[in-house]
Backbone as a printed PyTorch tensor [residue, N CA C, xyz], in Angstrom:
tensor([[[-19.7970, -31.3890,  45.0040],
         [-20.1580, -30.7280,  43.9380],
         [-19.1790, -30.9210,  42.7810]],

        [[-19.1550, -31.8630,  42.0490],
         [-17.9890, -32.1300,  40.8930],
         [-18.1420, -31.1520,  39.7220]],

        [[-19.3320, -30.6860,  39.4250],
         [-19.6530, -29.9960,  38.3380],
         [-19.3760, -28.4820,  38.6080]],

        [[-19.3270, -27.9690,  39.5750],
         [-19.0820, -26.5060,  39.9100],
         [-17.8880, -25.8730,  39.1290]],

        [[-16.8240, -26.7200,  39.0340],
         [-15.7220, -25.9490,  38.3030],
         [-15.9240, -26.0230,  37.0390]],

        [[-16.7400, -27.2610,  36.4210],
         [-17.1330, -27.0100,  35.0880],
         [-17.9210, -25.9360,  34.6170]],

        [[-18.8370, -25.7540,  35.5440],
         [-19.7660, -24.6640,  35.2350],
         [-18.9350, -23.2740,  35.1610]],

        [[-18.1920, -23.2070,  36.1340],
         [-17.4360, -21.8410,  35.9900],
         [-16.3070, -21.6780,  34.7300]],

        [[-15.8710, -22.7670,  34.3540],
         [-14.9550, -22.8430,  33.2970],
         [-15.8670, -22.5340,  32.0740]],

        [[-17.0290, -23.0920,  31.9820],
         [-17.8770, -22.8030,  30.7950],
         [-18.3140, -21.4450,  30.8800]],

        [[-18.4790, -20.9050,  31.7480],
         [-18.9110, -19.5350,  31.9680],
         [-17.9030, -18.5430,  31.5070]],

        [[-16.6480, -18.7750,  31.9840],
         [-15.6210, -17.9030,  31.6090],
         [-15.3240, -18.1310,  30.1370]],

        [[-15.3910, -19.2310,  29.7450],
         [-15.2320, -19.5510,  28.1750],
         [-16.1540, -18.7980,  27.3580]],

        [[-17.3720, -18.8980,  27.6570],
         [-18.3840, -18.0530,  27.0230],
         [-18.2000, -16.5940,  27.1090]],

        [[-17.8680, -16.0880,  28.1530],
         [-17.5810, -14.6710,  28.3350],
         [-16.4570, -14.1940,  27.3720]],

        [[-15.3860, -15.1600,  27.5400],
         [-14.4140, -14.5850,  26.7870],
         [-14.5090, -14.7190,  25.0040]],

        [[-15.3900, -15.7530,  24.8580],
         [-15.5950, -15.7660,  23.2990],
         [-16.5990, -14.7790,  22.8520]],

        [[-17.5760, -14.3560,  23.7830],
         [-18.4010, -13.0740,  23.4110],
         [-17.4630, -11.9100,  23.3180]],

        [[-16.5780, -11.7020,  24.2370],
         [-15.6350, -10.3520,  24.0850],
         [-14.8740, -10.3630,  22.9980]],

        [[-14.2710, -11.7550,  22.3560],
         [-13.4870, -11.8000,  21.2960],
         [-14.3780, -11.5920,  19.9940]],

        [[-15.5470, -12.1320,  19.8900],
         [-16.6960, -11.8680,  18.8720],
         [-16.7900, -10.3420,  18.6030]],

        [[-17.0330,  -9.5960,  19.7000],
         [-17.2870,  -8.2320,  19.7770],
         [-16.0630,  -7.4380,  19.2900]],

        [[-14.8750,  -7.8280,  19.6620],
         [-13.9360,  -7.2670,  19.2770],
         [-13.4990,  -7.4770,  17.6790]],

        [[-13.5840,  -8.5990,  17.4910],
         [-13.3970,  -9.0470,  16.0620],
         [-14.4050,  -8.3020,  15.1590]],

        [[-15.6710,  -8.2490,  15.3710],
         [-16.6780,  -7.4480,  14.7250],
         [-16.4240,  -5.9920,  14.8060]],

        [[-15.8100,  -5.4600,  15.7270],
         [-15.3500,  -4.0180,  15.8190],
         [-14.3250,  -3.7490,  14.8740]],

        [[-13.5440,  -4.6300,  14.6780],
         [-12.3010,  -4.5500,  13.8160],
         [-12.5470,  -4.8460,  12.3680]],

        [[-13.8040,  -5.2590,  12.3250],
         [-14.0070,  -5.5470,  10.7300],
         [-13.8890,  -6.9650,  10.2190]],

        [[-13.6690,  -7.8640,  11.2460],
         [-13.5940,  -9.2920,  10.9070],
         [-15.0360,  -9.9860,  10.9070]],

        [[-15.9580,  -9.4070,  10.1520],
         [-17.2010,  -9.8880,  10.1270],
         [-17.1440, -10.9480,   9.0210]],

        [[-18.1290, -11.7790,   8.8610],
         [-18.0960, -12.7410,   7.9030],
         [-18.5480, -12.3530,   6.5010]],

        [[-17.7940, -11.1700,   5.9140],
         [-18.2720, -10.7660,   4.7600],
         [-17.6610, -11.6770,   3.6570]],

        [[-18.4540, -11.9790,   2.7950],
         [-18.0280, -13.0390,   1.6180],
         [-17.0700, -12.4350,   0.4780]],

        [[-17.4070, -11.0110,   0.3150],
         [-16.8640, -10.3390,  -0.6980],
         [-15.5290,  -9.7410,  -0.2550]],

        [[-14.4270,  -9.8450,  -1.2970],
         [-13.1780,  -9.2580,  -0.7140],
         [-12.9390,  -7.6890,  -1.1300]],

        [[-12.4590,  -7.0840,  -0.1010],
         [-12.0350,  -5.7820,  -0.4690],
         [-10.7810,  -5.5140,  -0.9390]],

        [[-10.4830,  -4.6750,  -1.8900],
         [ -9.1450,  -4.5350,  -2.4140],
         [ -8.5420,  -3.2520,  -2.1690]],

        [[ -7.3320,  -3.0740,  -2.3420],
         [ -6.5130,  -1.6260,  -2.1890],
         [ -6.8590,  -0.9550,  -3.4150]],

        [[ -7.2200,   0.2680,  -3.4060],
         [ -7.1660,   1.0900,  -4.4620],
         [ -6.1160,   2.0670,  -4.6950]],

        [[ -5.6480,   2.3220,  -5.6700],
         [ -4.3550,   3.3760,  -5.9100],
         [ -5.1550,   4.7810,  -5.7860]],

        [[ -4.5270,   5.6920,  -5.1660],
         [ -5.0090,   7.1590,  -5.0820],
         [ -3.9810,   8.0050,  -5.8460]],

        [[ -4.5720,   8.6120,  -7.0670],
         [ -3.7240,   9.2470,  -8.0370],
         [ -3.3160,  10.4710,  -7.2340]],

        [[ -2.1330,  11.0690,  -7.8120],
         [ -1.5260,  12.2860,  -7.3090],
         [ -2.2350,  13.4430,  -7.9750]],

        [[ -2.6050,  14.4940,  -7.2620],
         [ -3.1670,  15.5730,  -7.8500],
         [ -2.2820,  17.0210,  -7.4960]],

        [[ -2.3920,  17.9300,  -8.3090],
         [ -1.3480,  19.1910,  -8.2320],
         [ -1.4280,  19.5740,  -6.9500]],

        [[ -2.5400,  19.4460,  -6.0910],
         [ -2.3680,  19.9650,  -4.6830],
         [ -1.3410,  19.1520,  -3.8030]],

        [[ -1.1100,  17.9870,  -4.1390],
         [ -0.2950,  17.0050,  -3.4520],
         [  1.4320,  17.6440,  -3.8440]],

        [[  1.5760,  18.2910,  -4.9910],
         [  2.8160,  18.6080,  -5.2870],
         [  3.0840,  20.0880,  -4.5750]],

        [[  2.0460,  20.7440,  -4.5650],
         [  2.0030,  22.1120,  -3.9800],
         [  2.2520,  21.8600,  -2.3580]],

        [[  1.7330,  21.0360,  -1.8920],
         [  1.9890,  20.6750,  -0.3310],
         [  3.3200,  20.2290,  -0.1280]],

        [[  3.8860,  19.3200,  -0.9780],
         [  5.1080,  18.8170,  -0.8240],
         [  6.1100,  20.1450,  -1.0300]],

        [[  5.9700,  20.9370,  -1.9420],
         [  6.9030,  22.0030,  -2.3430],
         [  6.8590,  22.9470,  -0.9870]],

        [[  5.6020,  23.3660,  -0.4300],
         [  5.6320,  24.0610,   0.6200],
         [  6.2760,  23.6010,   1.9220]],

        [[  6.0690,  22.1620,   2.0890],
         [  6.7730,  21.5700,   3.1590],
         [  8.1590,  21.7810,   2.9630]],

        [[  8.8690,  21.4950,   1.8510],
         [ 10.2500,  21.5550,   1.5670],
         [ 10.6680,  23.0400,   1.8300]],

        [[  9.9410,  23.9030,   1.1530],
         [ 10.4040,  25.3740,   1.4820],
         [ 10.3220,  25.7530,   3.1180]],

        [[  9.2460,  25.2200,   3.6640],
         [  9.3120,  25.4550,   5.2410],
         [ 10.4930,  24.9450,   5.8930]],

        [[ 10.7090,  23.6910,   5.4630],
         [ 12.0290,  23.1190,   6.0650],
         [ 13.1850,  23.6850,   5.9130]],

        [[ 13.4090,  24.2200,   4.5210],
         [ 14.6000,  25.0290,   4.4110],
         [ 14.6920,  26.2750,   4.7810]],

        [[ 13.5250,  26.9860,   5.1370],
         [ 13.5070,  28.2370,   5.8400],
         [ 14.0400,  28.0640,   7.3180]],

        [[ 13.4320,  27.0540,   8.0260],
         [ 13.8620,  26.5560,   9.3340],
         [ 15.2020,  26.2830,   9.5050]],

        [[ 15.5040,  25.5220,   8.4600],
         [ 17.2580,  25.0450,   8.5970],
         [ 17.9370,  26.2360,   8.3130]],

        [[ 17.7770,  27.2540,   7.5250],
         [ 18.6120,  28.4380,   7.2160],
         [ 18.4860,  29.3810,   8.4230]],

        [[ 17.1150,  29.4240,   8.9970],
         [ 17.2080,  30.4740,  10.0930],
         [ 18.0020,  29.8220,  11.4120]],

        [[ 17.8390,  28.6590,  11.5730],
         [ 18.6600,  28.0320,  12.8890],
         [ 19.9780,  28.0340,  12.4050]],

        [[ 20.5540,  28.0050,  11.1980],
         [ 22.0570,  27.8590,  10.9860],
         [ 22.4090,  29.3410,  10.9930]],

        [[ 21.6080,  30.3860,  10.6040],
         [ 22.0130,  31.8300,  10.8370],
         [ 22.1710,  32.1290,  12.1990]],

        [[ 21.1930,  31.6610,  13.1750],
         [ 21.2490,  31.9790,  14.6020],
         [ 22.4670,  31.5290,  15.2640]],

        [[ 22.7070,  30.1000,  14.6600],
         [ 23.9830,  29.5000,  15.5090],
         [ 25.1480,  30.4570,  15.2190]],

        [[ 25.1650,  30.8100,  13.7980],
         [ 26.4420,  31.5770,  13.3080],
         [ 26.6140,  32.9150,  13.8510]],

        [[ 25.5010,  33.5450,  14.2440],
         [ 25.5860,  34.9270,  14.5490],
         [ 25.2800,  35.1320,  16.1320]],

        [[ 25.1910,  34.1710,  16.8670],
         [ 25.0970,  34.0440,  18.3680],
         [ 26.5610,  34.4110,  18.8930]],

        [[ 26.6610,  35.2880,  19.8190],
         [ 27.7000,  35.6620,  20.3800],
         [ 27.9020,  34.8730,  21.8010]],

        [[ 29.0850,  34.1210,  21.5570],
         [ 29.4680,  33.1480,  22.9610],
         [ 30.5970,  33.9510,  23.5420]],

        [[ 30.5370,  34.1210,  24.9010],
         [ 31.4820,  34.8730,  25.6110],
         [ 32.8380,  33.7930,  25.8010]],

        [[ 33.9430,  34.3690,  25.5020],
         [ 35.2650,  33.7790,  25.7690],
         [ 35.3950,  33.2340,  27.1760]],

        [[ 35.7930,  31.8460,  27.1280],
         [ 35.8480,  31.3280,  28.5810],
         [ 37.2360,  31.4150,  29.1860]]])
């Protein structure tokens, strides 16, 4: 049976090609002819409010931890 190995190789190749085609299709590598482009997203006032609140929260955490470290009593050794 000289063609048995060829049949197995062909079957494996077809299965791998099918799996690759499904994976590429799932990731968006379809044969779409139109090109997609990156669009810029403008900043809105809510973005600045969020950035300010995040900075304020970070500053509060930093100051609170530095205050705890300074006021923590450490017994003498």
